[in-house]
JSON list of C-alpha atoms in Angstrom, two decimals:
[
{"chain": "Y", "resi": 1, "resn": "UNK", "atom": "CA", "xyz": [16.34, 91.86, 80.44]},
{"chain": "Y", "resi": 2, "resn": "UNK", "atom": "CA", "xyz": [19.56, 93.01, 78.42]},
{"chain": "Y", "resi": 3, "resn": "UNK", "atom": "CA", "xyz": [19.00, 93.85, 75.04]},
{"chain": "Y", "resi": 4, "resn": "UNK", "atom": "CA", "xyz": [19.04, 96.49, 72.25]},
{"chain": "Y", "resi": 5, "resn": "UNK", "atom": "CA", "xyz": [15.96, 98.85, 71.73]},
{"chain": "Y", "resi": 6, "resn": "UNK", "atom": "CA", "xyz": [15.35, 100.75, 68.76]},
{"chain": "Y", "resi": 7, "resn": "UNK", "atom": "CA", "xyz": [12.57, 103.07, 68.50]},
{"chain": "Y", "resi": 8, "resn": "UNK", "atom": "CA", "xyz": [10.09, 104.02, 67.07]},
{"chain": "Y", "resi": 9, "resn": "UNK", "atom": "CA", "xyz": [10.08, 101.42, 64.87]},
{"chain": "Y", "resi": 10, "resn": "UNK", "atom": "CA", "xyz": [8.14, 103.09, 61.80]},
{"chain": "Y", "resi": 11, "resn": "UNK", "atom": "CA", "xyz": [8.64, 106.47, 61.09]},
{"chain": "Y", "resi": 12, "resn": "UNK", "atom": "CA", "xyz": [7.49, 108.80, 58.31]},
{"chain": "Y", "resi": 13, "resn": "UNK", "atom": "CA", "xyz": [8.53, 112.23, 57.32]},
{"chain": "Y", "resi": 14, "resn": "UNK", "atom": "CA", "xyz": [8.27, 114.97, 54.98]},
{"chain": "Y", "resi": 15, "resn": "UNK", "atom": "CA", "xyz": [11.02, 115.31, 52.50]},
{"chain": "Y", "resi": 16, "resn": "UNK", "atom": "CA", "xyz": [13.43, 118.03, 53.55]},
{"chain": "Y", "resi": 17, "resn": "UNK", "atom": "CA", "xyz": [13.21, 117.50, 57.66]},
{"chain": "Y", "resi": 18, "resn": "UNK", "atom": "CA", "xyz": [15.88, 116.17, 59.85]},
{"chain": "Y", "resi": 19, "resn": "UNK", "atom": "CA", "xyz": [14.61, 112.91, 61.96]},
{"chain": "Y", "resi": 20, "resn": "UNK", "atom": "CA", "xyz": [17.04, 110.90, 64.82]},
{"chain": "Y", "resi": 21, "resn": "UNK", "atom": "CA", "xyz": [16.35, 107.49, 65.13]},
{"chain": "Y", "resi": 22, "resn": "UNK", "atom": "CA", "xyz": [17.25, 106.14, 68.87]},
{"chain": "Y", "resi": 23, "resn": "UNK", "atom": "CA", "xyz": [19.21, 103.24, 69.52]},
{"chain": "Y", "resi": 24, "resn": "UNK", "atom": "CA", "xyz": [19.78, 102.04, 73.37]},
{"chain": "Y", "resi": 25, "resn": "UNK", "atom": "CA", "xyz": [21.49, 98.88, 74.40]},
{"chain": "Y", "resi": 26, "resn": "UNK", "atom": "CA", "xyz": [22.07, 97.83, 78.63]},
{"chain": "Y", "resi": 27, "resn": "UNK", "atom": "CA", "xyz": [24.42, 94.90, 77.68]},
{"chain": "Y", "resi": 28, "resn": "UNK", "atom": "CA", "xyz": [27.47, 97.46, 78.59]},
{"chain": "Y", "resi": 29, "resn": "UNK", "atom": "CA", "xyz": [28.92, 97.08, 74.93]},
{"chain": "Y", "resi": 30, "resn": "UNK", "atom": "CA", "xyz": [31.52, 99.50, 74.21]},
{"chain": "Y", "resi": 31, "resn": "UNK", "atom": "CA", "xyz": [31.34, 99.38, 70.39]},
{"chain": "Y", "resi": 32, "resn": "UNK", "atom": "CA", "xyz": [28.07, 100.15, 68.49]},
{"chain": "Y", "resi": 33, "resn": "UNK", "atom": "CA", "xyz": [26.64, 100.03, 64.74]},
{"chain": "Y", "resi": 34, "resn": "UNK", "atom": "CA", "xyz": [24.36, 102.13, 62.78]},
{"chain": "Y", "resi": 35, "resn": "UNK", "atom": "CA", "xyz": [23.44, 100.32, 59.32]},
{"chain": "Y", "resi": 36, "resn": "UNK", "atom": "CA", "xyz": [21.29, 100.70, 55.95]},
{"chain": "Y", "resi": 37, "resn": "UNK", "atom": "CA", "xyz": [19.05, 97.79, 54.73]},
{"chain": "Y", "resi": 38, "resn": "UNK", "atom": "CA", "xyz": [17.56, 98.41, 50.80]},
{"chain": "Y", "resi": 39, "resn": "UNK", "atom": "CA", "xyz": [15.31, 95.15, 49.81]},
{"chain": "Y", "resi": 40, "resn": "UNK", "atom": "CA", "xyz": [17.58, 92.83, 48.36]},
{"chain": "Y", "resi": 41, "resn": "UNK", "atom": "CA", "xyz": [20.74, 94.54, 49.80]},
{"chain": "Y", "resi": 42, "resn": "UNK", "atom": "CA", "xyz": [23.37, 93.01, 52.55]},
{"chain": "Y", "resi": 43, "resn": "UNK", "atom": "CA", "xyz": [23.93, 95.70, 55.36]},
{"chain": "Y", "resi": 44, "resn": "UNK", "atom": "CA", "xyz": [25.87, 98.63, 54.77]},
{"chain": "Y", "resi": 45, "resn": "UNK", "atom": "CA", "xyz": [27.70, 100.55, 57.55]},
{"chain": "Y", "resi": 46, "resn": "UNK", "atom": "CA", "xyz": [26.72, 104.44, 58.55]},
{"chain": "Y", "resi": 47, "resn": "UNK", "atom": "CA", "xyz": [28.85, 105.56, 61.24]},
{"chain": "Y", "resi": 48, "resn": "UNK", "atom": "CA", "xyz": [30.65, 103.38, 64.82]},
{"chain": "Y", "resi": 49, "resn": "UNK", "atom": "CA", "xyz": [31.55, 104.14, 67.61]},
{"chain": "Y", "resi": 50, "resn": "UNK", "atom": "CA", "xyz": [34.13, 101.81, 69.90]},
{"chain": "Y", "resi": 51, "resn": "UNK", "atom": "CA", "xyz": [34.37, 103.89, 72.72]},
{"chain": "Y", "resi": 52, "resn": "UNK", "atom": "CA", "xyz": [32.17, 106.76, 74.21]},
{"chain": "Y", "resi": 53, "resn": "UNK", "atom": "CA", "xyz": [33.23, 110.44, 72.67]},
{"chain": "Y", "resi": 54, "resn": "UNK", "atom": "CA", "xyz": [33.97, 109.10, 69.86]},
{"chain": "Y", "resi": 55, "resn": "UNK", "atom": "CA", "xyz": [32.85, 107.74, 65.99]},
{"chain": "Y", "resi": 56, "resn": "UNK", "atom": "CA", "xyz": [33.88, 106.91, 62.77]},
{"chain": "Y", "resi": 57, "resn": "UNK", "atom": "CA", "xyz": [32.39, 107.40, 59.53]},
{"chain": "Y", "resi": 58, "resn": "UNK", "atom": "CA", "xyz": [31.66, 103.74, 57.56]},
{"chain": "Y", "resi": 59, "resn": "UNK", "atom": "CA", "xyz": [31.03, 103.04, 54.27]},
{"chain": "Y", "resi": 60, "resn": "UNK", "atom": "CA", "xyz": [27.88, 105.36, 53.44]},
{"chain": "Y", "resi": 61, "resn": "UNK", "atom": "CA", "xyz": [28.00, 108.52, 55.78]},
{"chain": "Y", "resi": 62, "resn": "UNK", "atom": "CA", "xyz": [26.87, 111.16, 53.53]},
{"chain": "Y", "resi": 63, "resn": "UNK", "atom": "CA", "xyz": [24.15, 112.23, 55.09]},
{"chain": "Y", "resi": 64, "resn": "UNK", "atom": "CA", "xyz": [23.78, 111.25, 57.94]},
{"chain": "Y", "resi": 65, "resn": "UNK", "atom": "CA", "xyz": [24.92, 112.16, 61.77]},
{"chain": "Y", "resi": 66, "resn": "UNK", "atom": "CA", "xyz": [25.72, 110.79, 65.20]},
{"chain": "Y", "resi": 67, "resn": "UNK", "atom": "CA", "xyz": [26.90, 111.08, 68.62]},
{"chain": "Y", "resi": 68, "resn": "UNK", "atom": "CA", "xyz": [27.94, 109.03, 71.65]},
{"chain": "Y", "resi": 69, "resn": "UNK", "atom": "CA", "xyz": [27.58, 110.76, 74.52]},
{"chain": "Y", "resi": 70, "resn": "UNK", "atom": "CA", "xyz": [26.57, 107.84, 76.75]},
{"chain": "Y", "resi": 71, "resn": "UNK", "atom": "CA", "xyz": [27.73, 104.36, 76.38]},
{"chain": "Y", "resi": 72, "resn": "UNK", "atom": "CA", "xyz": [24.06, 103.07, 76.34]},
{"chain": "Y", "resi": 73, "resn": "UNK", "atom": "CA", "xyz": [23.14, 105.46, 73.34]},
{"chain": "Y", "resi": 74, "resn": "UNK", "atom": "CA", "xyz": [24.10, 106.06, 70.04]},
{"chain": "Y", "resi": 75, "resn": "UNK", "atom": "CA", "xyz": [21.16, 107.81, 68.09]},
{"chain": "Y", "resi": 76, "resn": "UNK", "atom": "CA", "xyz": [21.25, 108.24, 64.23]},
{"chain": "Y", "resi": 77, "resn": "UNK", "atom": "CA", "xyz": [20.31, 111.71, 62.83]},
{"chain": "Y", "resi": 78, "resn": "UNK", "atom": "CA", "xyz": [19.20, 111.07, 59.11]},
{"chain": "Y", "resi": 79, "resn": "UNK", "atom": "CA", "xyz": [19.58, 114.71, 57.71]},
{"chain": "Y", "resi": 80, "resn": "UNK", "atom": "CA", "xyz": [17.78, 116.76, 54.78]},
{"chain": "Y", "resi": 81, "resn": "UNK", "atom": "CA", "xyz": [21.19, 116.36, 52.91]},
{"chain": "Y", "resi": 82, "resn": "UNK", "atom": "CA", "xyz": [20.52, 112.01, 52.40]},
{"chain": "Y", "resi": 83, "resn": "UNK", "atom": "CA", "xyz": [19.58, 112.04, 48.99]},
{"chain": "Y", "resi": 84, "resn": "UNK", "atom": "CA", "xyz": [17.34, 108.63, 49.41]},
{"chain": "Y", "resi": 85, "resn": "UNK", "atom": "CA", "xyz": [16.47, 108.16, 53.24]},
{"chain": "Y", "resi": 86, "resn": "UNK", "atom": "CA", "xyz": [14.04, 105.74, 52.92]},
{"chain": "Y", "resi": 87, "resn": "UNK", "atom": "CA", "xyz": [15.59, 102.70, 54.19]},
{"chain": "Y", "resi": 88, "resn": "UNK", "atom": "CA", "xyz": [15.60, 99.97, 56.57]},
{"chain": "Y", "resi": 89, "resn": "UNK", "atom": "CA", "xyz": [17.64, 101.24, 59.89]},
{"chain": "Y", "resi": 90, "resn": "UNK", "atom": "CA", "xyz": [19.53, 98.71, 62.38]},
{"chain": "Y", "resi": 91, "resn": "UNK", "atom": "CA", "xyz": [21.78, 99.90, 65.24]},
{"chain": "Y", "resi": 92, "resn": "UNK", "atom": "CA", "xyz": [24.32, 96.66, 66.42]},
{"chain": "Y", "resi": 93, "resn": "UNK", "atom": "CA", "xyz": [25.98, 96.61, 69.38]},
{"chain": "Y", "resi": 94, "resn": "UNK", "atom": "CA", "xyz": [29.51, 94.74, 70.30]},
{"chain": "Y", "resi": 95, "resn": "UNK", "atom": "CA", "xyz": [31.37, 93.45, 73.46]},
{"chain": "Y", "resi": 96, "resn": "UNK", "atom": "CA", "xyz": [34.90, 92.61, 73.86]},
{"chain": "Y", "resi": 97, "resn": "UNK", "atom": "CA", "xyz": [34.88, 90.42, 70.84]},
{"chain": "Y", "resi": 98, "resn": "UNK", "atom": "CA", "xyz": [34.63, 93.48, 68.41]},
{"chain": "Y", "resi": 99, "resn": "UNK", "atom": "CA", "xyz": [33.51, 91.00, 65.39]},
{"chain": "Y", "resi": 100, "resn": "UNK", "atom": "CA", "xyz": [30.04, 89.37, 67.34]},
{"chain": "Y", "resi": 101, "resn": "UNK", "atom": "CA", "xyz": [27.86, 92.50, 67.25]},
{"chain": "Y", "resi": 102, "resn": "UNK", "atom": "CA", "xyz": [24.25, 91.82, 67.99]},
{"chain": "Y", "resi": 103, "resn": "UNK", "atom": "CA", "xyz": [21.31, 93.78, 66.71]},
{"chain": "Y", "resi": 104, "resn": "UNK", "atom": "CA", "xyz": [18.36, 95.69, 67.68]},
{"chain": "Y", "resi": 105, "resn": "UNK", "atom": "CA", "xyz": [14.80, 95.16, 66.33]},
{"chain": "Y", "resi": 106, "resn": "UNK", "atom": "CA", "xyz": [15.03, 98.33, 63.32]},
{"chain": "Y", "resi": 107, "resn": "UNK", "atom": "CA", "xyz": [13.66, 101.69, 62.65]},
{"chain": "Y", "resi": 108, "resn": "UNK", "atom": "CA", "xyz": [11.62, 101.54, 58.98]},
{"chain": "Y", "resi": 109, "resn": "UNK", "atom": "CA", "xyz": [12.06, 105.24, 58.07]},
{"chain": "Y", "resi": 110, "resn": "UNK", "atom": "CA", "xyz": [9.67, 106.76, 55.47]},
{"chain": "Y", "resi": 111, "resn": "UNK", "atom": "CA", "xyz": [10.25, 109.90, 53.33]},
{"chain": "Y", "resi": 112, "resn": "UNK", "atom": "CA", "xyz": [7.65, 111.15, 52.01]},
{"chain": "K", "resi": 1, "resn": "UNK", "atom": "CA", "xyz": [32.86, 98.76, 50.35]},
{"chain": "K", "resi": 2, "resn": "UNK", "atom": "CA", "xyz": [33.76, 95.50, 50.20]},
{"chain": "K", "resi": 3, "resn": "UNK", "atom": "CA", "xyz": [31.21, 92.76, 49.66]},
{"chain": "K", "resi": 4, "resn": "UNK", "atom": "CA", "xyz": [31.08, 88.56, 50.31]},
{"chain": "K", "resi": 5, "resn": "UNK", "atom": "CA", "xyz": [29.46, 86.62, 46.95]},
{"chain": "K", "resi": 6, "resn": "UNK", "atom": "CA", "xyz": [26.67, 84.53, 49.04]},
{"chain": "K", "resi": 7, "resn": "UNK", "atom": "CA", "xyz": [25.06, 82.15, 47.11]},
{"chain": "K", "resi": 8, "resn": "UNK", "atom": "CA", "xyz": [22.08, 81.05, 46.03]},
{"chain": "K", "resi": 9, "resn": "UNK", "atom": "CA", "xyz": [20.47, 84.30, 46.32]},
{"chain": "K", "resi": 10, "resn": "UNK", "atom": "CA", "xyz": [17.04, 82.37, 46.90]},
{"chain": "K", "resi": 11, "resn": "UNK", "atom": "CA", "xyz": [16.25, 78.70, 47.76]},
{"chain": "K", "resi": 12, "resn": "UNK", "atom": "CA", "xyz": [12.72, 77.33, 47.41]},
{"chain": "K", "resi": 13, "resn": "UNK", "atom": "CA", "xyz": [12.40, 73.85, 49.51]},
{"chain": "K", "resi": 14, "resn": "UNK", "atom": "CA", "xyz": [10.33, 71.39, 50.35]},
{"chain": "K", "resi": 15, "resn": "UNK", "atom": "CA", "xyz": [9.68, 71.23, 53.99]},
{"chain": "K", "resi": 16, "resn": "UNK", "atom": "CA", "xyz": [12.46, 68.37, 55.62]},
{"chain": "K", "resi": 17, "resn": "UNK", "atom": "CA", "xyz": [15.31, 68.94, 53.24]},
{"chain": "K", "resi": 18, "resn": "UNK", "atom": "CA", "xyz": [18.36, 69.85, 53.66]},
{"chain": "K", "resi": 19, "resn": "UNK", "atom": "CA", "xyz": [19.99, 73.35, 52.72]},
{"chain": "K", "resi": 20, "resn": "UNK", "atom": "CA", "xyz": [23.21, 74.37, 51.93]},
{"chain": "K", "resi": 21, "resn": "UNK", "atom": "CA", "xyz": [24.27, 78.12, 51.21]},
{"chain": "K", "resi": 22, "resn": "UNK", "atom": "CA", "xyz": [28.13, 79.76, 50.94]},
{"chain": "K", "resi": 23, "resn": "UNK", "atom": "CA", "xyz": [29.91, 82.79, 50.96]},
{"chain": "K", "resi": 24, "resn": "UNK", "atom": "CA", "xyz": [32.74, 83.69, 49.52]},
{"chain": "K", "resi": 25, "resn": "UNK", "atom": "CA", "xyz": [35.59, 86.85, 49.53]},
{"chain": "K", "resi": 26, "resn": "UNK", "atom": "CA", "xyz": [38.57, 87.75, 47.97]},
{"chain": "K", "resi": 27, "resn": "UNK", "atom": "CA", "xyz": [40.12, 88.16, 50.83]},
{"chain": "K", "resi": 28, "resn": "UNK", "atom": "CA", "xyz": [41.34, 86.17, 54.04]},
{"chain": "K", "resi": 29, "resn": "UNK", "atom": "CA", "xyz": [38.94, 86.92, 57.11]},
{"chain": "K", "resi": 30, "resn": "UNK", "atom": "CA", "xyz": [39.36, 85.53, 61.09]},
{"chain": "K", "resi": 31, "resn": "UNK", "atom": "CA", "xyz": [36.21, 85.31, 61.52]},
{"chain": "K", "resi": 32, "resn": "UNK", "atom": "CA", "xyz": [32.89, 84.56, 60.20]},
{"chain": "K", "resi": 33, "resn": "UNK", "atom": "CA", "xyz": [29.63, 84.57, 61.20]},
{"chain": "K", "resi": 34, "resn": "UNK", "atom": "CA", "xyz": [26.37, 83.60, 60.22]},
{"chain": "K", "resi": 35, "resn": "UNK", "atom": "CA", "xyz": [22.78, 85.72, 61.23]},
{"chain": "K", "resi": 36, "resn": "UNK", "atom": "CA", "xyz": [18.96, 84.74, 60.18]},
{"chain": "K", "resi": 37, "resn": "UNK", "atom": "CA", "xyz": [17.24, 87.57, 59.61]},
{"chain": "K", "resi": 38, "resn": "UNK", "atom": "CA", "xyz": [13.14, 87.36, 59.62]},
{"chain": "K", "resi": 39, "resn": "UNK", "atom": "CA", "xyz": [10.86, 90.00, 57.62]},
{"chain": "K", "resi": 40, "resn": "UNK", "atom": "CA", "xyz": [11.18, 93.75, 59.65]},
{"chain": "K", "resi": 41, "resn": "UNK", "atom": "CA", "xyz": [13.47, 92.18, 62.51]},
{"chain": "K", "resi": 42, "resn": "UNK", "atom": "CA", "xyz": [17.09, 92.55, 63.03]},
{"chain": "K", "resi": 43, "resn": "UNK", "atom": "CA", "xyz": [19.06, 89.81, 62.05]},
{"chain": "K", "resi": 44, "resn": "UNK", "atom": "CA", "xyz": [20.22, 87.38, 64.86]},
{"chain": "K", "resi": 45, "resn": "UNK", "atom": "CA", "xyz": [23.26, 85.91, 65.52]},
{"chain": "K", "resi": 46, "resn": "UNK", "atom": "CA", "xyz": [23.25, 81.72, 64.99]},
{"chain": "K", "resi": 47, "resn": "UNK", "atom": "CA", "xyz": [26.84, 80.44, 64.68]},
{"chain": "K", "resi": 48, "resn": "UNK", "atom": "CA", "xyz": [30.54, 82.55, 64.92]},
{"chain": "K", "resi": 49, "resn": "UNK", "atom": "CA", "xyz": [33.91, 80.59, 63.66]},
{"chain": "K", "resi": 50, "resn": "UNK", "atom": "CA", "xyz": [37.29, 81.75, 64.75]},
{"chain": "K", "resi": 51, "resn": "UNK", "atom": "CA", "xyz": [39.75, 78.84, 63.25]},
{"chain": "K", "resi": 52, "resn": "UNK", "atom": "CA", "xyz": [40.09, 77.60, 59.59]},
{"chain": "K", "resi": 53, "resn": "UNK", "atom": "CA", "xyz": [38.69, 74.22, 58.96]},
{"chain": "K", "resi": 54, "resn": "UNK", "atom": "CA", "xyz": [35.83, 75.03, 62.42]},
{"chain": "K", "resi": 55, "resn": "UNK", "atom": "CA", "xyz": [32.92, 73.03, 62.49]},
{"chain": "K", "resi": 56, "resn": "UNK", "atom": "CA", "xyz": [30.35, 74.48, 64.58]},
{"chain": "K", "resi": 57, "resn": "UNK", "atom": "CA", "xyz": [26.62, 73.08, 64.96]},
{"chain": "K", "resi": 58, "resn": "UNK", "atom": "CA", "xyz": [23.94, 75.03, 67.05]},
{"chain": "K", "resi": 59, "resn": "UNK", "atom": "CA", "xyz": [20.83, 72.60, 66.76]},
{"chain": "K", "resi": 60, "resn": "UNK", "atom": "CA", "xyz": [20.24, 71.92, 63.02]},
{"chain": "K", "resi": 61, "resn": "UNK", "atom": "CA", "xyz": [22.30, 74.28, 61.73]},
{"chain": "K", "resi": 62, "resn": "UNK", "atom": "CA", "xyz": [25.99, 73.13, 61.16]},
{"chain": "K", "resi": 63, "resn": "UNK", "atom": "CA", "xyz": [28.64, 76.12, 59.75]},
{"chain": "K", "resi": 64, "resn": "UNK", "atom": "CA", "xyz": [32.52, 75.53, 58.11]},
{"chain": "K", "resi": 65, "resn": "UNK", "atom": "CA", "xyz": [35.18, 78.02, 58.09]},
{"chain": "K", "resi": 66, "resn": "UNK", "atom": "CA", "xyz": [36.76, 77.51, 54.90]},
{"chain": "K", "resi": 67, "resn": "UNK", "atom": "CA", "xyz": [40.46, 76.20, 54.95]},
{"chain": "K", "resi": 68, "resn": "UNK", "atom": "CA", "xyz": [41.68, 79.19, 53.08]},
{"chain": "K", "resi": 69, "resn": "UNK", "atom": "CA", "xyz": [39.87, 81.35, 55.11]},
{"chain": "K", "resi": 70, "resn": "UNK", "atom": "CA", "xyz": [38.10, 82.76, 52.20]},
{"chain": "K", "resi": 71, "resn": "UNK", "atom": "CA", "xyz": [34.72, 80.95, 52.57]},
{"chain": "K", "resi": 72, "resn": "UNK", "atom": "CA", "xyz": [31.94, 79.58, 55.07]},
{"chain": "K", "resi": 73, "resn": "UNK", "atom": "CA", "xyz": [29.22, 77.00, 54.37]},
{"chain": "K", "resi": 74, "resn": "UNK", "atom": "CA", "xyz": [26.02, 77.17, 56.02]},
{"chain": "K", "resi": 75, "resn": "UNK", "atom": "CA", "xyz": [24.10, 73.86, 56.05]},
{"chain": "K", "resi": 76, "resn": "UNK", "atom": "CA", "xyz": [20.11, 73.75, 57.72]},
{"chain": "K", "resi": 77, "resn": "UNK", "atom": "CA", "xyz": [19.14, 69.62, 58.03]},
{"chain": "K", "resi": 78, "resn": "UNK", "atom": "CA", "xyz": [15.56, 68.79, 57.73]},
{"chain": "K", "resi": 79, "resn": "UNK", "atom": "CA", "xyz": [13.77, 72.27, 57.83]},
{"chain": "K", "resi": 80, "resn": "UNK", "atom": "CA", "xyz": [10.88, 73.51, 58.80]},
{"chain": "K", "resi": 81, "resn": "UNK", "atom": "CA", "xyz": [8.74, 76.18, 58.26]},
{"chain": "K", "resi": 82, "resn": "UNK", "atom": "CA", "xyz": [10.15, 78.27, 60.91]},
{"chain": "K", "resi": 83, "resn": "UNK", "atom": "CA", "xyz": [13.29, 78.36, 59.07]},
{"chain": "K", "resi": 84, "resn": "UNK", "atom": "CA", "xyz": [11.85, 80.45, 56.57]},
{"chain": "K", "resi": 85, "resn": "UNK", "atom": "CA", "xyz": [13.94, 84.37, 56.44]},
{"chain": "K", "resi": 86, "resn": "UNK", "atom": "CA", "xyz": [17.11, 85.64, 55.09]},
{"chain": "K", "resi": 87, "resn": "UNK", "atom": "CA", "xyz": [20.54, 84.58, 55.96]},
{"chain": "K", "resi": 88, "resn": "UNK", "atom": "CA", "xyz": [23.59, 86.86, 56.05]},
{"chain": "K", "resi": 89, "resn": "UNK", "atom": "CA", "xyz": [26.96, 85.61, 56.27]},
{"chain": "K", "resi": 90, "resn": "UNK", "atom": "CA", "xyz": [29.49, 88.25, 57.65]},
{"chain": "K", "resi": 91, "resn": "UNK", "atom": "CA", "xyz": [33.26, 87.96, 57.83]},
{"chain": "K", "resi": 92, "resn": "UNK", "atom": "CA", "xyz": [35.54, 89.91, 59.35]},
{"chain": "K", "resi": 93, "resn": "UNK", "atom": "CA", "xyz": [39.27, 90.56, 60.76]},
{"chain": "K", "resi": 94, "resn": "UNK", "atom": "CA", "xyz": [40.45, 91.46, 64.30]},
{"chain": "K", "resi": 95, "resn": "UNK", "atom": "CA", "xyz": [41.14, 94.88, 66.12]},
{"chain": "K", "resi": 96, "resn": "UNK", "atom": "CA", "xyz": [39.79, 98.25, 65.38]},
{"chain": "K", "resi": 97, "resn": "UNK", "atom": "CA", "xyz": [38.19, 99.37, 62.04]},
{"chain": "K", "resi": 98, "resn": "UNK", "atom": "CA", "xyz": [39.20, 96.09, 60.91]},
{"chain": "K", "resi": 99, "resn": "UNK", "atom": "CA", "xyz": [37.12, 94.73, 63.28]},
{"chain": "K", "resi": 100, "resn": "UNK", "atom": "CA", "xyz": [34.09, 95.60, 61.61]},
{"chain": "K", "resi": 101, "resn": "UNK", "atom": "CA", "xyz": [32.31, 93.38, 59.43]},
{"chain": "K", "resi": 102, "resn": "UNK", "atom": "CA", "xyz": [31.58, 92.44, 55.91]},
{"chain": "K", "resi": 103, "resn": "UNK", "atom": "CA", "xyz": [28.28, 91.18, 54.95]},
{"chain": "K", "resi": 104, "resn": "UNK", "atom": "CA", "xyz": [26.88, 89.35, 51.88]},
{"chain": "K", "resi": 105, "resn": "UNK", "atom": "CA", "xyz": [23.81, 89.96, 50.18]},
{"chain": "K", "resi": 106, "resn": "UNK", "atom": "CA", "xyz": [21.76, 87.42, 51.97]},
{"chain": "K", "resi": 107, "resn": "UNK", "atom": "CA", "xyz": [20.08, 83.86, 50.77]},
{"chain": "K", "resi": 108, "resn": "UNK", "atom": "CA", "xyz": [16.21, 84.35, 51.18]},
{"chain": "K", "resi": 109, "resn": "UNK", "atom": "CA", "xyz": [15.15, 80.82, 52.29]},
{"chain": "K", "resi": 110, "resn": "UNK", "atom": "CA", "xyz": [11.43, 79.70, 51.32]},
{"chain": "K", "resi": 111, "resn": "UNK", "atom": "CA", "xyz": [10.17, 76.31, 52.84]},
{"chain": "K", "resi": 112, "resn": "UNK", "atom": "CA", "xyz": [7.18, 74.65, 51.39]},
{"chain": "K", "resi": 113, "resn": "UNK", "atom": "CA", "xyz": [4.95, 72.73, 54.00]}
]
């Protein structure tokens, strides 16, 4: 059953800590996603990756971290240093037609 | 970033009409898609267009690729309550970075049984 997992899918911490969200996909994509949902917001890009070893920074990085050691993961490291963490998380994943990326279910993070 | 203008930002229908919802850029894309997003999912994937002046239907959902390669048009025919969510329209351009894409803000669809 190929898909992308995300997990966990709510998560709450204290203000301050560190917290990696996990993203996992088996459809052998070579590019993956991480973006930020805010209510009433379109998706905004964190950090991609098109090829294992490697990542770029997107449109809101600040604060946040990743690697790509494995082509099946790509896990999001929200860091003490994001001002306002508290978001909605989805990880995408695309095949050899960079622009359809599909999506996992989300990671709700709470700061509290 | 960059941003799409999707409009309306909210429709509230009556369930069997028809919907129609755009997006707009300031600049040319190749390609645009269209996802449905429904409350605490990931959004999914319903129709991709890759030529100017593409028609492409998937069910009741029928989606234009504007001539100037600016806009799309999203149209839903006789809804239902199922279609209830958010859509995102999302263009971008091939190869690398550029490769990435653009989304709007969304159009939050409400149906009325």
């Amino acid at each position: 059953d190929g898909g992308i997992t995300q997990s966990p899918k709510y998560l709450f911490r204290k203000e301050g800590q560190n917290v990696t969200l996990s993203c996992e996909q088996n459809l052998n994509h070579d590019a993956m996603y991480w973006y930020r949902q805010d209510p009433g917001q379109g998706l905004r890009l964190i950090y991609y990756s098109q090829i294992v070893n490697d990542f770029q920074k997107g449109d809101i990085a600040e604060g946040y971290s990743v690697s790509r050691e494995k082509k099946e993961s790509f896990p999001l490291t929200v860091t003490s240093a994001q001002k306002n963490p508290t978001a909605f998380y989805l990880c995408a994943s695309a095949g050899a037609t960079y622009n359809e990326q599909f999506f996992g279910p989300g990671t709700r993070l709470t700061v509290l | 970033g960059q941003q799409l203008n999707q409009s309306p930002q909210s429709m509230f229908i009556q369930e069997g009409e028809d919907v129609s919802m755009n997006c707009t850029s300031s600049s040319i894309f190749n390609t645009w898609l269209w996802y449905k997003q429904d409350p605490g999912e990931g959004p999914v994937l319903l129709i991709a267009l890759y030529k100017a002046g593409e028609l492409t239907s998937n069910g009741r959902l029928t989606a234009q690729f504007g001539i100037t390669r600016k806009d799309s048009f999203l149209n839903i025919s006789a809804s239902i309550p199922s279609d209830v969510g958010i859509y995102f329209c999302a263009g971008s351009n091939y190869g690398g970075s550029q490769g990435n894409l653009i989304f709007g803000k969304g159009t939050k669809l409400s149906v009325k049984p």
